[in-house]
mmCIF file of C-alpha atoms in Angstrom:
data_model
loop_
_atom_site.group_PDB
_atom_site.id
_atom_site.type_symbol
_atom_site.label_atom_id
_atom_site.label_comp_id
_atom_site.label_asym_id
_atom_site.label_seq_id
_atom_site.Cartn_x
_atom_site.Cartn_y
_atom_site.Cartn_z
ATOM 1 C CA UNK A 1 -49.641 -27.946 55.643
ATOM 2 C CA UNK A 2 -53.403 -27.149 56.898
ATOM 3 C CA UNK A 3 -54.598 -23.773 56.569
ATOM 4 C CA UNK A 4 -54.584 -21.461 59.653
ATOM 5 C CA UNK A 5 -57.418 -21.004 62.185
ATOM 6 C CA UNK A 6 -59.812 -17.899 61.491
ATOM 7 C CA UNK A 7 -59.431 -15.417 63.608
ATOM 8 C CA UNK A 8 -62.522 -15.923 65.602
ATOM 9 C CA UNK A 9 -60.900 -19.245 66.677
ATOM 10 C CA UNK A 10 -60.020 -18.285 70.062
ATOM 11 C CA UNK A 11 -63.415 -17.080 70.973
ATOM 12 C CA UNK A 12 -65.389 -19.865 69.816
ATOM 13 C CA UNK A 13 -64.538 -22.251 72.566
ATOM 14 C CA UNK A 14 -66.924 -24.716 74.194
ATOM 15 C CA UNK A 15 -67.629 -25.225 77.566
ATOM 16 C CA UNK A 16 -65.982 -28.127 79.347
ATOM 17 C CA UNK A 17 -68.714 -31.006 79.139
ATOM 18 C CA UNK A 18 -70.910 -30.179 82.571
ATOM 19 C CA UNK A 19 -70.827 -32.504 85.346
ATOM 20 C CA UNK A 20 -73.447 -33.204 87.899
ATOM 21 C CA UNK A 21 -71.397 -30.915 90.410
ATOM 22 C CA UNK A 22 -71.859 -28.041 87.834
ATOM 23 C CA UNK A 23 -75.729 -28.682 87.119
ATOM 24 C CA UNK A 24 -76.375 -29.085 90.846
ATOM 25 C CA UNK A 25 -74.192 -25.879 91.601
ATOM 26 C CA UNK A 26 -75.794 -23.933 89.311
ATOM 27 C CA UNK A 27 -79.521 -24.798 90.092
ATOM 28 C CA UNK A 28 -78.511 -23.560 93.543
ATOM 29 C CA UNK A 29 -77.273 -20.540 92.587
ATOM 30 C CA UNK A 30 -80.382 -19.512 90.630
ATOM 31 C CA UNK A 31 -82.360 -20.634 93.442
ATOM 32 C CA UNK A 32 -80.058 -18.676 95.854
ATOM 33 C CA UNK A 33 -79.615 -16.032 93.677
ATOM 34 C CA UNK A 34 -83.186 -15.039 91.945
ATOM 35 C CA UNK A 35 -85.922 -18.070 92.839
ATOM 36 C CA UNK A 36 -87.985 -14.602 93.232
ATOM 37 C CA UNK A 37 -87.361 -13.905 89.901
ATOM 38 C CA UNK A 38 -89.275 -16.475 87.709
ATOM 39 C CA UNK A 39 -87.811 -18.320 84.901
ATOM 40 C CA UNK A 40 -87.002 -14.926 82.941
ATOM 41 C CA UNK A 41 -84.835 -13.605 86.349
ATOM 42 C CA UNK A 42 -83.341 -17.526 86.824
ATOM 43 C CA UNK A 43 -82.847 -17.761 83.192
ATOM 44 C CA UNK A 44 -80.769 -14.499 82.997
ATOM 45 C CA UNK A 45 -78.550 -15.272 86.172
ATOM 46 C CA UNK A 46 -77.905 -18.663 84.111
ATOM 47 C CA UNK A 47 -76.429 -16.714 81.473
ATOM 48 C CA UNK A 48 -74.327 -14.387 83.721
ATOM 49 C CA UNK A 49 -72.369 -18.114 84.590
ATOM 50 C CA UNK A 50 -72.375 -19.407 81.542
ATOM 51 C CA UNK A 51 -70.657 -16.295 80.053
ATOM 52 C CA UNK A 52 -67.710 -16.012 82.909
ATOM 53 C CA UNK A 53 -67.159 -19.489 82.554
ATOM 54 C CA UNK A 54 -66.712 -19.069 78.492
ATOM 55 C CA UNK A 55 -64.913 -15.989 78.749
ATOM 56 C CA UNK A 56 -62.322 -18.348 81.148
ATOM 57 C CA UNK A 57 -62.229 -21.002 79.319
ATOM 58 C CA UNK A 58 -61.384 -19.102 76.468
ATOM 59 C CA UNK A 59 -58.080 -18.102 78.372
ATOM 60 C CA UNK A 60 -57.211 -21.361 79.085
ATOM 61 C CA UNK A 61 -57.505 -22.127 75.437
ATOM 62 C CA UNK A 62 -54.646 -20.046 74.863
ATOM 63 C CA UNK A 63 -52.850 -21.257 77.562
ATOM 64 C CA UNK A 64 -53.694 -18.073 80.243
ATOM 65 C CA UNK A 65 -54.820 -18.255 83.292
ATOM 66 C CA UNK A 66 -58.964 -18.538 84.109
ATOM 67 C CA UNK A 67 -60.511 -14.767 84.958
ATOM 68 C CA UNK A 68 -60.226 -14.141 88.628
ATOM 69 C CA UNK A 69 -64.238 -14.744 88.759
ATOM 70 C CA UNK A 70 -63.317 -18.823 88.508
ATOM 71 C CA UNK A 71 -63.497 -20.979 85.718
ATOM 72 C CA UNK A 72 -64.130 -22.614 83.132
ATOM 73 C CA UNK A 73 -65.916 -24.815 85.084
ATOM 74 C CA UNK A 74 -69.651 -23.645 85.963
ATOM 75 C CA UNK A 75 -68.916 -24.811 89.388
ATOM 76 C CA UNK A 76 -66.148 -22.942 90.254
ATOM 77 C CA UNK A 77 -67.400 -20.126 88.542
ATOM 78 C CA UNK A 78 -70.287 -20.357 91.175
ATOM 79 C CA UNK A 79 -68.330 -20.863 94.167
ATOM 80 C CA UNK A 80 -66.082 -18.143 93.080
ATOM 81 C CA UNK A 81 -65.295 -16.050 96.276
ATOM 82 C CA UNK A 82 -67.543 -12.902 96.520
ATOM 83 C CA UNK A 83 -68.868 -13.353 92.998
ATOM 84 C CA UNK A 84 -72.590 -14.822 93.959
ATOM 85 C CA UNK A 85 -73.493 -13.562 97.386
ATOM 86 C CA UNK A 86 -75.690 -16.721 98.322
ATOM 87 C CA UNK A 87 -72.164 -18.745 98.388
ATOM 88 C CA UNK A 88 -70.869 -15.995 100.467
ATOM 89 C CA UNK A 89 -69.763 -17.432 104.473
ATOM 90 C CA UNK A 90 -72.561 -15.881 106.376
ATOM 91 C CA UNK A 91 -74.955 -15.183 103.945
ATOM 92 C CA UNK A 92 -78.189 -16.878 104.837
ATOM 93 C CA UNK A 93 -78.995 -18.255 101.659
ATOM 94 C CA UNK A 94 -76.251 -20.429 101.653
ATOM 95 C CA UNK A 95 -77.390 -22.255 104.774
ATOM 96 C CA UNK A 96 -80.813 -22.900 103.182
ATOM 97 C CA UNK A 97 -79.729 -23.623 99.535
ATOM 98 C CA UNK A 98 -76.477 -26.462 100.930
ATOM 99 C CA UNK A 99 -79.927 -28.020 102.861
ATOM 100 C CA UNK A 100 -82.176 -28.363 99.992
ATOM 101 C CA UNK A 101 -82.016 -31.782 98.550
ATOM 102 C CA UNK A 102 -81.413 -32.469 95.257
ATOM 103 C CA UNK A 103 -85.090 -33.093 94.479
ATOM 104 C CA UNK A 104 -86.681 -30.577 96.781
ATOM 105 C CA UNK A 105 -89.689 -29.158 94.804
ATOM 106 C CA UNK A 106 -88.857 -25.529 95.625
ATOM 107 C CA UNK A 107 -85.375 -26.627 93.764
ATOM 108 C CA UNK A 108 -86.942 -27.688 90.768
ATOM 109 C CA UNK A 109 -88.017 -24.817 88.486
ATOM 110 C CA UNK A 110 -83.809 -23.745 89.316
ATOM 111 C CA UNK A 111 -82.677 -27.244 87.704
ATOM 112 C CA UNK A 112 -85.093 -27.263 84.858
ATOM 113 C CA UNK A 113 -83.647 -23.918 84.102
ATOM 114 C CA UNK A 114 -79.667 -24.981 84.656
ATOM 115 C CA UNK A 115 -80.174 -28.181 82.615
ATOM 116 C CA UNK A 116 -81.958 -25.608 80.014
ATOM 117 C CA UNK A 117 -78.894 -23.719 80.166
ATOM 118 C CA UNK A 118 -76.138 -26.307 80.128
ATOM 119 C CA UNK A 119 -77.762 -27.620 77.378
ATOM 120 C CA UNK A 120 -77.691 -24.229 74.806
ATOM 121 C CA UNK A 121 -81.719 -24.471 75.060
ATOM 122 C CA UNK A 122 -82.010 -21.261 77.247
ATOM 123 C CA UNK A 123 -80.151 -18.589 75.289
ATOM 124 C CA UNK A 124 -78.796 -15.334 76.617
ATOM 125 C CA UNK A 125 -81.273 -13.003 77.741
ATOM 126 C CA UNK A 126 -78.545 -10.713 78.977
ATOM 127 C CA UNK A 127 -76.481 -9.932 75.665
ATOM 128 C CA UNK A 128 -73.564 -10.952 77.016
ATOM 129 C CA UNK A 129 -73.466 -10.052 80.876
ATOM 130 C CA UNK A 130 -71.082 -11.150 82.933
ATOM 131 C CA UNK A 131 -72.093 -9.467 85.934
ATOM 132 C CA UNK A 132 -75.065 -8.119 87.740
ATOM 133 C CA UNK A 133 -76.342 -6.045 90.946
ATOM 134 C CA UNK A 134 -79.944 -6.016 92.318
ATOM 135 C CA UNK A 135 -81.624 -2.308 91.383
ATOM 136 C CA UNK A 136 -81.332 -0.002 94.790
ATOM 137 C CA UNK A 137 -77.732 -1.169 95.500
ATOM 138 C CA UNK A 138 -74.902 -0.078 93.320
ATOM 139 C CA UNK A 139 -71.380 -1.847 93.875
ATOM 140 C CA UNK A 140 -68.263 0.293 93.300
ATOM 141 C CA UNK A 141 -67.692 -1.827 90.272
ATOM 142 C CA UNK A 142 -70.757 -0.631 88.442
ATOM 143 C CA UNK A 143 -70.258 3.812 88.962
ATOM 144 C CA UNK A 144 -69.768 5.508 85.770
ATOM 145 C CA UNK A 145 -71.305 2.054 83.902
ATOM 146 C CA UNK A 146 -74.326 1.822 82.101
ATOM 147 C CA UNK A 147 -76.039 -1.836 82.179
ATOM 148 C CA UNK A 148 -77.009 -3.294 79.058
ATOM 149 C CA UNK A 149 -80.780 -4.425 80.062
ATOM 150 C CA UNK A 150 -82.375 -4.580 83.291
ATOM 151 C CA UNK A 151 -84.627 -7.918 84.205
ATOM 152 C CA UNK A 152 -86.370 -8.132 86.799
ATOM 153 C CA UNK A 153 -84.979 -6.706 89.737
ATOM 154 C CA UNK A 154 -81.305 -6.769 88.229
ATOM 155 C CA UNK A 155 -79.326 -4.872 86.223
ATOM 156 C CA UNK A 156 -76.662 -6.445 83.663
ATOM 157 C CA UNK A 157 -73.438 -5.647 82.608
ATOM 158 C CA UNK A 158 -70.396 -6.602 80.655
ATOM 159 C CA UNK A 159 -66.960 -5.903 82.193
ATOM 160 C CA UNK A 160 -64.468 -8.221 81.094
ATOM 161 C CA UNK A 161 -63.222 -9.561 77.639
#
């Protein structure tokens, strides 16, 4: 009989290896998201996906159902409805990020940073964020919450598990 799993087990789950659909998804995300952010902005956003798609995949681990924010793919954590406005029908960043090509050089810095990400090179500037607003708005999810760091023009926060 083998010895039982810590209990840290179920939260040390790895990511689904990445795809090219999840690489290019999230490069256009950052771009759409925070390409007037700089790599610190673009690097934090990163994070924000990477930690909802852990935090599902983690659930589907255990045999639950991915967090309503999609998952565990990065993808579909991306193209989650309403989660990341630029994917949003109607939003005009959408239009401009679907026509970017792949190798556009406005695109660029955004994949560096993704691939940076994907790969456990870019860290988590965010401690733990899985959500964010831009400062001067504030979404009904975020009253009575304080945000655990602010970069750039956003403010972070951790709501689920």
């Amino acid at each position: 009989m083998s010895a039982p799993p810590p209990p840290f087990a179920a939260r040390v789950v790895p990511l689904p290896k990445p795809a090219e659909v999840d690489r290019d998804t999230l490069a256009r995300t950052l771009w759409g998201e925070a390409r007037g952010e700089g790599v610190p902005g673009m690097t934090a956003i990163a994070a924000v996906v990477l930690n909802r798609a852990l935090a599902s995949a983690r659930r589907v681990a255990c045999g639950q159902s991915a967090l309503w924010w999609g998952g565990p793919s990065v993808a579909s954590v991306c193209r989650a409805p309403w989660q990341f406005s630029c994917w949003n029908v109607g939003d005009p960043n959408r239009v401009a990020l679907l026509a970017l090509a792949p190798d556009a050089a406005s695109l660029l810095p955004a994949r560096t940073i993704a691939d940076a990400a994907l790969d456990g090179r870019a860290g988590d500037p965010t401690a733990g964020s899985d959500h964010y607003h831009a400062r001067g708005t504030k979404p009904a999810w975020a009253r009575g919450r304080r945000p655990l760091v602010t970069i750039g023009r956003h403010l972070f926060y951790r709501l689920g598990p």
